[in-house]
PDB file of C-alpha atoms in Angstrom:
ATOM      1  CA  THR Z   1      83.964 -37.550   8.179  1.00 69.00           C
ATOM      2  CA  CYS Z   2      82.719 -36.262   4.841  1.00 83.00           C
ATOM      3  CA  LEU Z   3      81.830 -39.550   3.940  1.00 86.00           C
ATOM      4  CA  GLY Z   4      79.810 -40.746   7.081  1.00 88.00           C
ATOM      5  CA  ILE Z   5      78.393 -37.287   7.245  1.00 91.00           C
ATOM      6  CA  THR Z   6      76.632 -39.034   3.440  1.00 91.00           C
ATOM      7  CA  VAL Z   7      76.240 -42.838   5.105  1.00 91.00           C
ATOM      8  CA  ALA Z   8      74.241 -40.886   8.069  1.00 92.00           C
ATOM      9  CA  ALA Z   9      72.189 -38.889   5.587  1.00 91.00           C
ATOM     10  CA  GLU Z  10      71.471 -41.538   3.971  1.00 90.00           C
ATOM     11  CA  ILE Z  11      69.561 -42.955   6.543  1.00 92.00           C
ATOM     12  CA  THR Z  12      68.269 -39.602   7.282  1.00 91.00           C
ATOM     13  CA  ALA Z  13      67.227 -39.819   4.508  1.00 88.00           C
ATOM     14  CA  GLY Z  14      65.609 -44.080   4.128  1.00 88.00           C
ATOM     15  CA  TYR Z  15      68.487 -44.599   1.954  1.00 89.00           C
ATOM     16  CA  LEU Z  16      69.516 -47.148   3.246  1.00 90.00           C
ATOM     17  CA  PRO Z  17      71.092 -49.508   0.494  1.00 90.00           C
ATOM     18  CA  ALA Z  18      72.832 -47.149  -0.312  1.00 90.00           C
ATOM     19  CA  ALA Z  19      73.898 -46.292   3.335  1.00 91.00           C
ATOM     20  CA  MET Z  20      74.695 -50.313   4.019  1.00 91.00           C
ATOM     21  CA  THR Z  21      77.733 -49.897   0.710  1.00 90.00           C
ATOM     22  CA  ASP Z  22      78.881 -46.763   2.158  1.00 90.00           C
ATOM     23  CA  ILE Z  23      79.357 -47.483   5.453  1.00 91.00           C
ATOM     24  CA  VAL Z  24      81.950 -50.466   4.335  1.00 90.00           C
ATOM     25  CA  THR Z  25      84.060 -47.506   3.210  1.00 90.00           C
ATOM     26  CA  VAL Z  26      83.743 -45.587   6.171  1.00 90.00           C
ATOM     27  CA  VAL Z  27      83.954 -48.610   8.318  1.00 90.00           C
ATOM     28  CA  TYR Z  28      88.010 -50.223   7.360  1.00 88.00           C
ATOM     29  CA  GLY Z  29      88.749 -46.620   6.771  1.00 86.00           C
ATOM     30  CA  ALA Z  30      88.667 -46.095  10.448  1.00 86.00           C
ATOM     31  CA  MET Z  31      89.891 -49.419  11.222  1.00 87.00           C
ATOM     32  CA  LEU Z  32      93.090 -48.304   9.174  1.00 83.00           C
ATOM     33  CA  LEU Z  33      93.080 -44.876  10.716  1.00 81.00           C
ATOM     34  CA  ARG Z  34      94.633 -47.174  14.122  1.00 84.00           C
ATOM     35  CA  ARG Z  35      97.064 -49.535  12.310  1.00 80.00           C
ATOM     36  CA  ASP Z  36     100.484 -48.249  12.673  1.00 79.00           C
ATOM     37  CA  MET Z  37     103.018 -46.937   9.295  1.00 75.00           C
ATOM     38  CA  GLU Z  38     103.654 -50.634   7.837  1.00 75.00           C
ATOM     39  CA  GLY Z  39      99.667 -51.689   8.501  1.00 76.00           C
ATOM     40  CA  LEU Z  40      97.855 -48.322   7.137  1.00 76.00           C
ATOM     41  CA  VAL Z  41     100.513 -49.029   3.847  1.00 76.00           C
ATOM     42  CA  GLN Z  42      99.226 -52.874   3.516  1.00 79.00           C
ATOM     43  CA  GLY Z  43      95.811 -51.489   4.208  1.00 80.00           C
ATOM     44  CA  LEU Z  44      95.763 -48.753   1.253  1.00 84.00           C
ATOM     45  CA  HIS Z  45      95.264 -51.478  -2.049  1.00 85.00           C
ATOM     46  CA  VAL Z  46      92.401 -52.460  -0.132  1.00 88.00           C
ATOM     47  CA  ILE Z  47      90.279 -49.607   0.031  1.00 88.00           C
ATOM     48  CA  ALA Z  48      91.186 -48.508  -2.979  1.00 90.00           C
ATOM     49  CA  LEU Z  49      89.109 -51.196  -4.418  1.00 92.00           C
ATOM     50  CA  ILE Z  50      86.577 -51.755  -1.837  1.00 92.00           C
ATOM     51  CA  ALA Z  51      86.126 -47.901  -2.715  1.00 92.00           C
ATOM     52  CA  ALA Z  52      85.883 -48.218  -6.304  1.00 93.00           C
ATOM     53  CA  VAL Z  53      83.247 -50.912  -6.294  1.00 94.00           C
ATOM     54  CA  ASN Z  54      80.826 -48.800  -3.911  1.00 93.00           C
ATOM     55  CA  CYS Z  55      81.555 -46.195  -5.943  1.00 93.00           C
ATOM     56  CA  ALA Z  56      80.879 -48.105  -9.183  1.00 94.00           C
ATOM     57  CA  LEU Z  57      77.618 -49.779  -7.341  1.00 93.00           C
ATOM     58  CA  GLN Z  58      76.510 -46.142  -5.721  1.00 92.00           C
ATOM     59  CA  SER Z  59      76.372 -44.817  -9.971  1.00 92.00           C
ATOM     60  CA  PHE Z  60      74.179 -47.794 -11.155  1.00 93.00           C
ATOM     61  CA  SER Z  61      71.987 -46.795  -7.906  1.00 90.00           C
ATOM     62  CA  LEU Z  62      71.989 -43.374  -9.060  1.00 90.00           C
ATOM     63  CA  LEU Z  63      71.703 -44.069 -12.298  1.00 90.00           C
ATOM     64  CA  GLN Z  64      68.866 -45.997 -11.815  1.00 88.00           C
ATOM     65  CA  VAL Z  65      67.326 -43.207 -10.128  1.00 86.00           C
ATOM     66  CA  LEU Z  66      67.743 -41.109 -13.147  1.00 87.00           C
ATOM     67  CA  MET Z  67      66.028 -43.264 -15.434  1.00 86.00           C
ATOM     68  CA  GLY Z  68      62.740 -44.884 -13.365  1.00 80.00           C
ATOM     69  CA  ARG Z  69      60.187 -42.786 -11.999  1.00 78.00           C
ATOM     70  CA  PRO Z  70      59.570 -39.932 -11.076  1.00 78.00           C
ATOM     71  CA  GLY Z  71      62.292 -39.103 -13.902  1.00 78.00           C
ATOM     72  CA  ALA Z  72      65.250 -36.973 -13.907  1.00 82.00           C
ATOM     73  CA  LYS Z  73      63.476 -33.573 -14.190  1.00 84.00           C
ATOM     74  CA  TYR Z  74      62.224 -33.913 -10.616  1.00 84.00           C
ATOM     75  CA  PHE Z  75      65.863 -35.319  -8.988  1.00 86.00           C
ATOM     76  CA  PHE Z  76      65.599 -32.156  -6.801  1.00 85.00           C
ATOM     77  CA  ALA Z  77      62.501 -31.240  -6.470  1.00 84.00           C
ATOM     78  CA  ASN Z  78      59.959 -31.575  -3.045  1.00 82.00           C
ATOM     79  CA  GLU Z  79      57.171 -32.431  -4.462  1.00 84.00           C
ATOM     80  CA  CYS Z  80      55.883 -34.518  -7.949  1.00 82.00           C
ATOM     81  CA  VAL Z  81      52.563 -35.293  -8.703  1.00 80.00           C
ATOM     82  CA  VAL Z  82      52.999 -39.169 -10.568  1.00 77.00           C
ATOM     83  CA  SER Z  83      49.530 -40.766 -11.974  1.00 75.00           C
ATOM     84  CA  VAL Z  84      49.727 -44.336 -10.703  1.00 74.00           C
ATOM     85  CA  SER Z  85      47.860 -47.732 -10.955  1.00 75.00           C
ATOM     86  CA  ARG Z  86      47.020 -49.925  -8.649  1.00 76.00           C
ATOM     87  CA  ILE Z  87      44.773 -53.388  -8.964  1.00 76.00           C
ATOM     88  CA  LYS Z  88      41.358 -52.798  -6.290  1.00 75.00           C
ATOM     89  CA  ASP Z  89      39.037 -55.331  -6.838  1.00 74.00           C
ATOM     90  CA  GLY Z  90      39.756 -57.047 -10.382  1.00 74.00           C
ATOM     91  CA  GLN Z  91      40.053 -53.358 -11.904  1.00 76.00           C
ATOM     92  CA  PRO Z  92      42.940 -50.893 -12.306  1.00 76.00           C
ATOM     93  CA  VAL Z  93      42.622 -47.980 -10.181  1.00 76.00           C
ATOM     94  CA  TYR Z  94      44.419 -44.781 -11.942  1.00 77.00           C
ATOM     95  CA  GLU Z  95      45.908 -42.317  -9.126  1.00 78.00           C
ATOM     96  CA  ASN Z  96      47.897 -39.421  -7.986  1.00 81.00           C
ATOM     97  CA  VAL Z  97      50.923 -39.377  -5.821  1.00 79.00           C
ATOM     98  CA  ASN Z  98      53.315 -37.518  -5.033  1.00 82.00           C
ATOM     99  CA  LEU Z  99      57.111 -39.121  -4.997  1.00 81.00           C
ATOM    100  CA  CYS Z 100      59.402 -36.234  -4.226  1.00 85.00           C
ATOM    101  CA  SER Z 101      59.570 -35.071  -0.246  1.00 86.00           C
ATOM    102  CA  TRP Z 102      62.776 -33.445   1.367  1.00 89.00           C
ATOM    103  CA  HIS Z 103      63.492 -37.195   2.175  1.00 89.00           C
ATOM    104  CA  THR Z 104      64.061 -37.833  -1.484  1.00 89.00           C
ATOM    105  CA  VAL Z 105      65.933 -34.324  -2.199  1.00 90.00           C
ATOM    106  CA  LEU Z 106      68.637 -34.722   0.674  1.00 92.00           C
ATOM    107  CA  GLY Z 107      68.280 -38.735  -0.733  1.00 91.00           C
ATOM    108  CA  ASN Z 108      69.759 -38.327  -4.188  1.00 91.00           C
ATOM    109  CA  LEU Z 109      72.466 -35.370  -2.998  1.00 92.00           C
ATOM    110  CA  ALA Z 110      73.556 -37.619  -0.453  1.00 92.00           C
ATOM    111  CA  MET Z 111      74.060 -40.526  -3.649  1.00 92.00           C
ATOM    112  CA  CYS Z 112      75.369 -37.614  -5.313  1.00 93.00           C
ATOM    113  CA  SER Z 113      77.976 -37.548  -2.631  1.00 92.00           C
ATOM    114  CA  ALA Z 114      78.584 -40.446  -2.348  1.00 92.00           C
ATOM    115  CA  VAL Z 115      79.482 -41.247  -5.753  1.00 93.00           C
ATOM    116  CA  ILE Z 116      82.116 -38.392  -5.832  1.00 94.00           C
ATOM    117  CA  LEU Z 117      83.439 -39.544  -2.319  1.00 93.00           C
ATOM    118  CA  GLU Z 118      83.915 -42.441  -3.384  1.00 92.00           C
ATOM    119  CA  PHE Z 119      85.516 -42.215  -6.159  1.00 94.00           C
ATOM    120  CA  LEU Z 120      88.224 -39.427  -4.756  1.00 93.00           C
ATOM    121  CA  CYS Z 121      88.910 -42.705  -1.842  1.00 91.00           C
ATOM    122  CA  ALA Z 122      90.020 -44.731  -4.564  1.00 91.00           C
ATOM    123  CA  ARG Z 123      92.103 -42.570  -6.434  1.00 90.00           C
ATOM    124  CA  LEU Z 124      94.135 -41.172  -3.610  1.00 89.00           C
ATOM    125  CA  GLY Z 125      94.280 -44.792  -1.533  1.00 86.00           C
ATOM    126  CA  TRP Z 126      95.568 -45.632  -5.109  1.00 87.00           C
ATOM    127  CA  LYS Z 127      98.070 -42.925  -5.335  1.00 88.00           C
ATOM    128  CA  MET Z 128      99.115 -43.521  -1.906  1.00 84.00           C
ATOM    129  CA  PHE Z 129      99.464 -46.734  -2.219  1.00 81.00           C
ATOM    130  CA  LYS Z 130     101.922 -46.724  -5.240  1.00 84.00           C
ATOM    131  CA  SER Z 131     103.488 -43.982  -3.467  1.00 83.00           C
ATOM    132  CA  GLN Z 132     104.551 -46.068  -0.323  1.00 77.00           C
ATOM    133  CA  GLN Z 133     105.713 -48.434  -3.325  1.00 74.00           C
ATOM    134  CA  ALA Z 134     108.183 -46.321  -4.949  1.00 77.00           C
ATOM    135  CA  ALA Z 135     109.839 -45.038  -1.434  1.00 73.00           C
ATOM    136  CA  MET Z 136     109.406 -48.511  -0.139  1.00 70.00           C
ATOM    137  CA  VAL Z 137     111.915 -49.640  -3.402  1.00 72.00           C
ATOM    138  CA  ILE Z 138     114.262 -46.436  -3.602  1.00 75.00           C
ATOM    139  CA  SER Z 139     115.055 -47.249   0.341  1.00 70.00           C
ATOM    140  CA  SER Z 140     115.955 -50.957  -0.447  1.00 68.00           C
ATOM    141  CA  LEU Z 141     117.880 -50.164  -3.210  1.00 68.00           C
ATOM    142  CA  THR Z 142     119.491 -46.853  -1.133  1.00 72.00           C
ATOM    143  CA  ASP Z 143     120.072 -49.971   2.098  1.00 64.00           C
ATOM    144  CA  LEU Z 144     122.290 -52.422  -0.625  1.00 65.00           C
ATOM    145  CA  GLU Z 145     123.745 -49.506  -2.174  1.00 67.00           C
ATOM    146  CA  GLY Z 146     125.385 -48.159   0.919  1.00 64.00           C
ATOM    147  CA  ARG Z 147     125.893 -52.275   1.696  1.00 65.00           C
ATOM    148  CA  SER Z 148     127.647 -52.888  -1.655  1.00 64.00           C
ATOM    149  CA  SER Z 149     129.878 -49.837  -1.155  1.00 62.00           C
ATOM    150  CA  LEU Z 150     130.413 -50.599   2.963  1.00 59.00           C
ATOM    151  CA  ARG Z 151     131.489 -54.299   1.412  1.00 61.00           C
ATOM    152  CA  SER Z 152     133.802 -52.495  -1.112  1.00 59.00           C
ATOM    153  CA  SER Z 153     135.342 -50.575   1.137  1.00 58.00           C
ATOM    154  CA  ARG Z 154     136.249 -53.681   4.016  1.00 57.00           C
ATOM    155  CA  VAL Z 155     137.438 -55.203   1.541  1.00 52.00           C
ATOM    156  CA  GLY Z 156     139.974 -52.565  -0.337  1.00 52.00           C
ATOM    157  CA  LEU Z 157     141.518 -52.381   3.749  1.00 50.00           C
ATOM    158  CA  MET Z 158     141.895 -55.515   3.790  1.00 53.00           C
ATOM    159  CA  GLY Z 159     144.316 -55.838   0.250  1.00 52.00           C
ATOM    160  CA  GLU Z 160     145.593 -52.807   1.138  1.00 51.00           C
ATOM    161  CA  GLU Z 161     146.623 -54.215   4.732  1.00 49.00           C
ATOM    162  CA  ILE Z 162     148.127 -57.714   2.372  1.00 47.00           C
ATOM    163  CA  HIS Z 163     150.193 -55.587   0.911  1.00 51.00           C
ATOM    164  CA  ALA Z 164     151.911 -54.139   2.999  1.00 48.00           C
ATOM    165  CA  MET Z 165     152.677 -56.935   5.068  1.00 50.00           C
ATOM    166  CA  PRO Z 166     155.160 -58.502   3.335  1.00 52.00           C
ATOM    167  CA  THR Z 167     156.610 -54.684   2.504  1.00 50.00           C
ATOM    168  CA  THR Z 168     157.056 -54.678   5.993  1.00 46.00           C
ATOM    169  CA  THR Z 169     159.224 -57.750   6.872  1.00 47.00           C
ATOM    170  CA  THR Z 170     160.891 -57.149   4.271  1.00 45.00           C
ATOM    171  CA  ALA Z 171     162.346 -54.169   5.377  1.00 46.00           C
ATOM    172  CA  SER Z 172     163.069 -55.806   8.898  1.00 46.00           C
ATOM    173  CA  PHE Z 173     164.749 -58.476   7.715  1.00 43.00           C
ATOM    174  CA  ALA Z 174     166.874 -56.341   5.527  1.00 45.00           C
ATOM    175  CA  GLY Z 175     167.909 -53.678   8.385  1.00 48.00           C
ATOM    176  CA  GLU Z 176     168.995 -57.297  10.200  1.00 47.00           C
ATOM    177  CA  SER Z 177     170.933 -58.297   7.381  1.00 47.00           C
ATOM    178  CA  ALA Z 178     173.056 -55.072   7.384  1.00 44.00           C
ATOM    179  CA  ILE Z 179     173.042 -55.158  11.022  1.00 43.00           C
ATOM    180  CA  PHE Z 180     174.913 -58.700  10.691  1.00 44.00           C
ATOM    181  CA  GLU Z 181     176.515 -57.272   7.903  1.00 46.00           C
ATOM    182  CA  THR Z 182     178.259 -54.069   9.866  1.00 47.00           C
ATOM    183  CA  ARG Z 183     180.523 -53.582  12.125  1.00 48.00           C
ATOM    184  CA  GLY Z 184     184.147 -54.572  11.336  1.00 48.00           C
ATOM    185  CA  GLY Z 185     183.483 -56.906   7.783  1.00 48.00           C
ATOM    186  CA  HIS Z 186     182.747 -59.347  10.545  1.00 51.00           C
ATOM    187  CA  PRO Z 187     179.812 -61.292  11.011  1.00 52.00           C
ATOM    188  CA  MET Z 188     177.411 -60.425  13.355  1.00 52.00           C
ATOM    189  CA  PRO Z 189     174.735 -62.642  14.311  1.00 52.00           C
ATOM    190  CA  LEU Z 190     171.058 -61.835  15.202  1.00 49.00           C
ATOM    191  CA  ALA Z 191     170.295 -61.217  18.263  1.00 50.00           C
ATOM    192  CA  GLY Z 192     169.053 -63.543  20.022  1.00 51.00           C
ATOM    193  CA  PHE Z 193     170.952 -66.719  18.525  1.00 50.00           C
ATOM    194  CA  ALA Z 194     174.198 -66.792  21.008  1.00 55.00           C
ATOM    195  CA  PRO Z 195     177.929 -68.433  18.207  1.00 55.00           C
ATOM    196  CA  PHE Z 196     180.079 -71.214  19.976  1.00 54.00           C
ATOM    197  CA  GLN Z 197     183.037 -69.621  21.359  1.00 58.00           C
ATOM    198  CA  GLY Z 198     185.722 -71.786  22.983  1.00 58.00           C
ATOM    199  CA  GLN Z 199     188.386 -74.566  21.666  1.00 62.00           C
ATOM    200  CA  PRO Z 200     186.985 -77.005  19.638  1.00 57.00           C
ATOM    201  CA  HIS Z 201     186.935 -80.821  20.456  1.00 56.00           C
ATOM    202  CA  ARG Z 202     189.435 -82.815  18.658  1.00 59.00           C
ATOM    203  CA  MET Z 203     188.768 -86.373  18.061  1.00 55.00           C
ATOM    204  CA  VAL Z 204     191.248 -88.835  18.563  1.00 54.00           C
ATOM    205  CA  ASP Z 205     192.180 -92.055  18.147  1.00 47.00           C
TER     206      ASP Z 205
END
């Protein structure tokens, strides 16, 4: 919002190149706000790069204004009379011209605000991007740790069942053999098996 107001001030002051530079950051930032969380995270490093480049460009433009005419001492002045030479009929003609007005004051203030805001946008966007990357790494590590612990617990349960099965089977067989050997000292068959009863069949010649 603040950078959008700065762009409007630059357009009003007639600083159109500076306004075209800053409007790129404003438009891309507005596009990011319309995305979901995943799209916002993916575009944070891009807007940080755009803001950093625009901050460098605005700083260079501001340096040119300070070093050019009328100079840094008239940076916030609404009146500055400077001698300007022109060529008229092949001869140089010097005249005094007022190069400052409220437009220049507004434009210079807007450029200073643009440099600061672009820097803050680049810094904030980069910090948010790094923070989201760290959070995603921590989340993936947590998920991986949870999956490995769940897998190890499943393996442990399966191992306990495998070890417990022979013991149960041995105990059941031992109980059945005990039943087989008891009852008057005569061996008794297991359940489900009937012994042969009756006279044996003899084969004679």
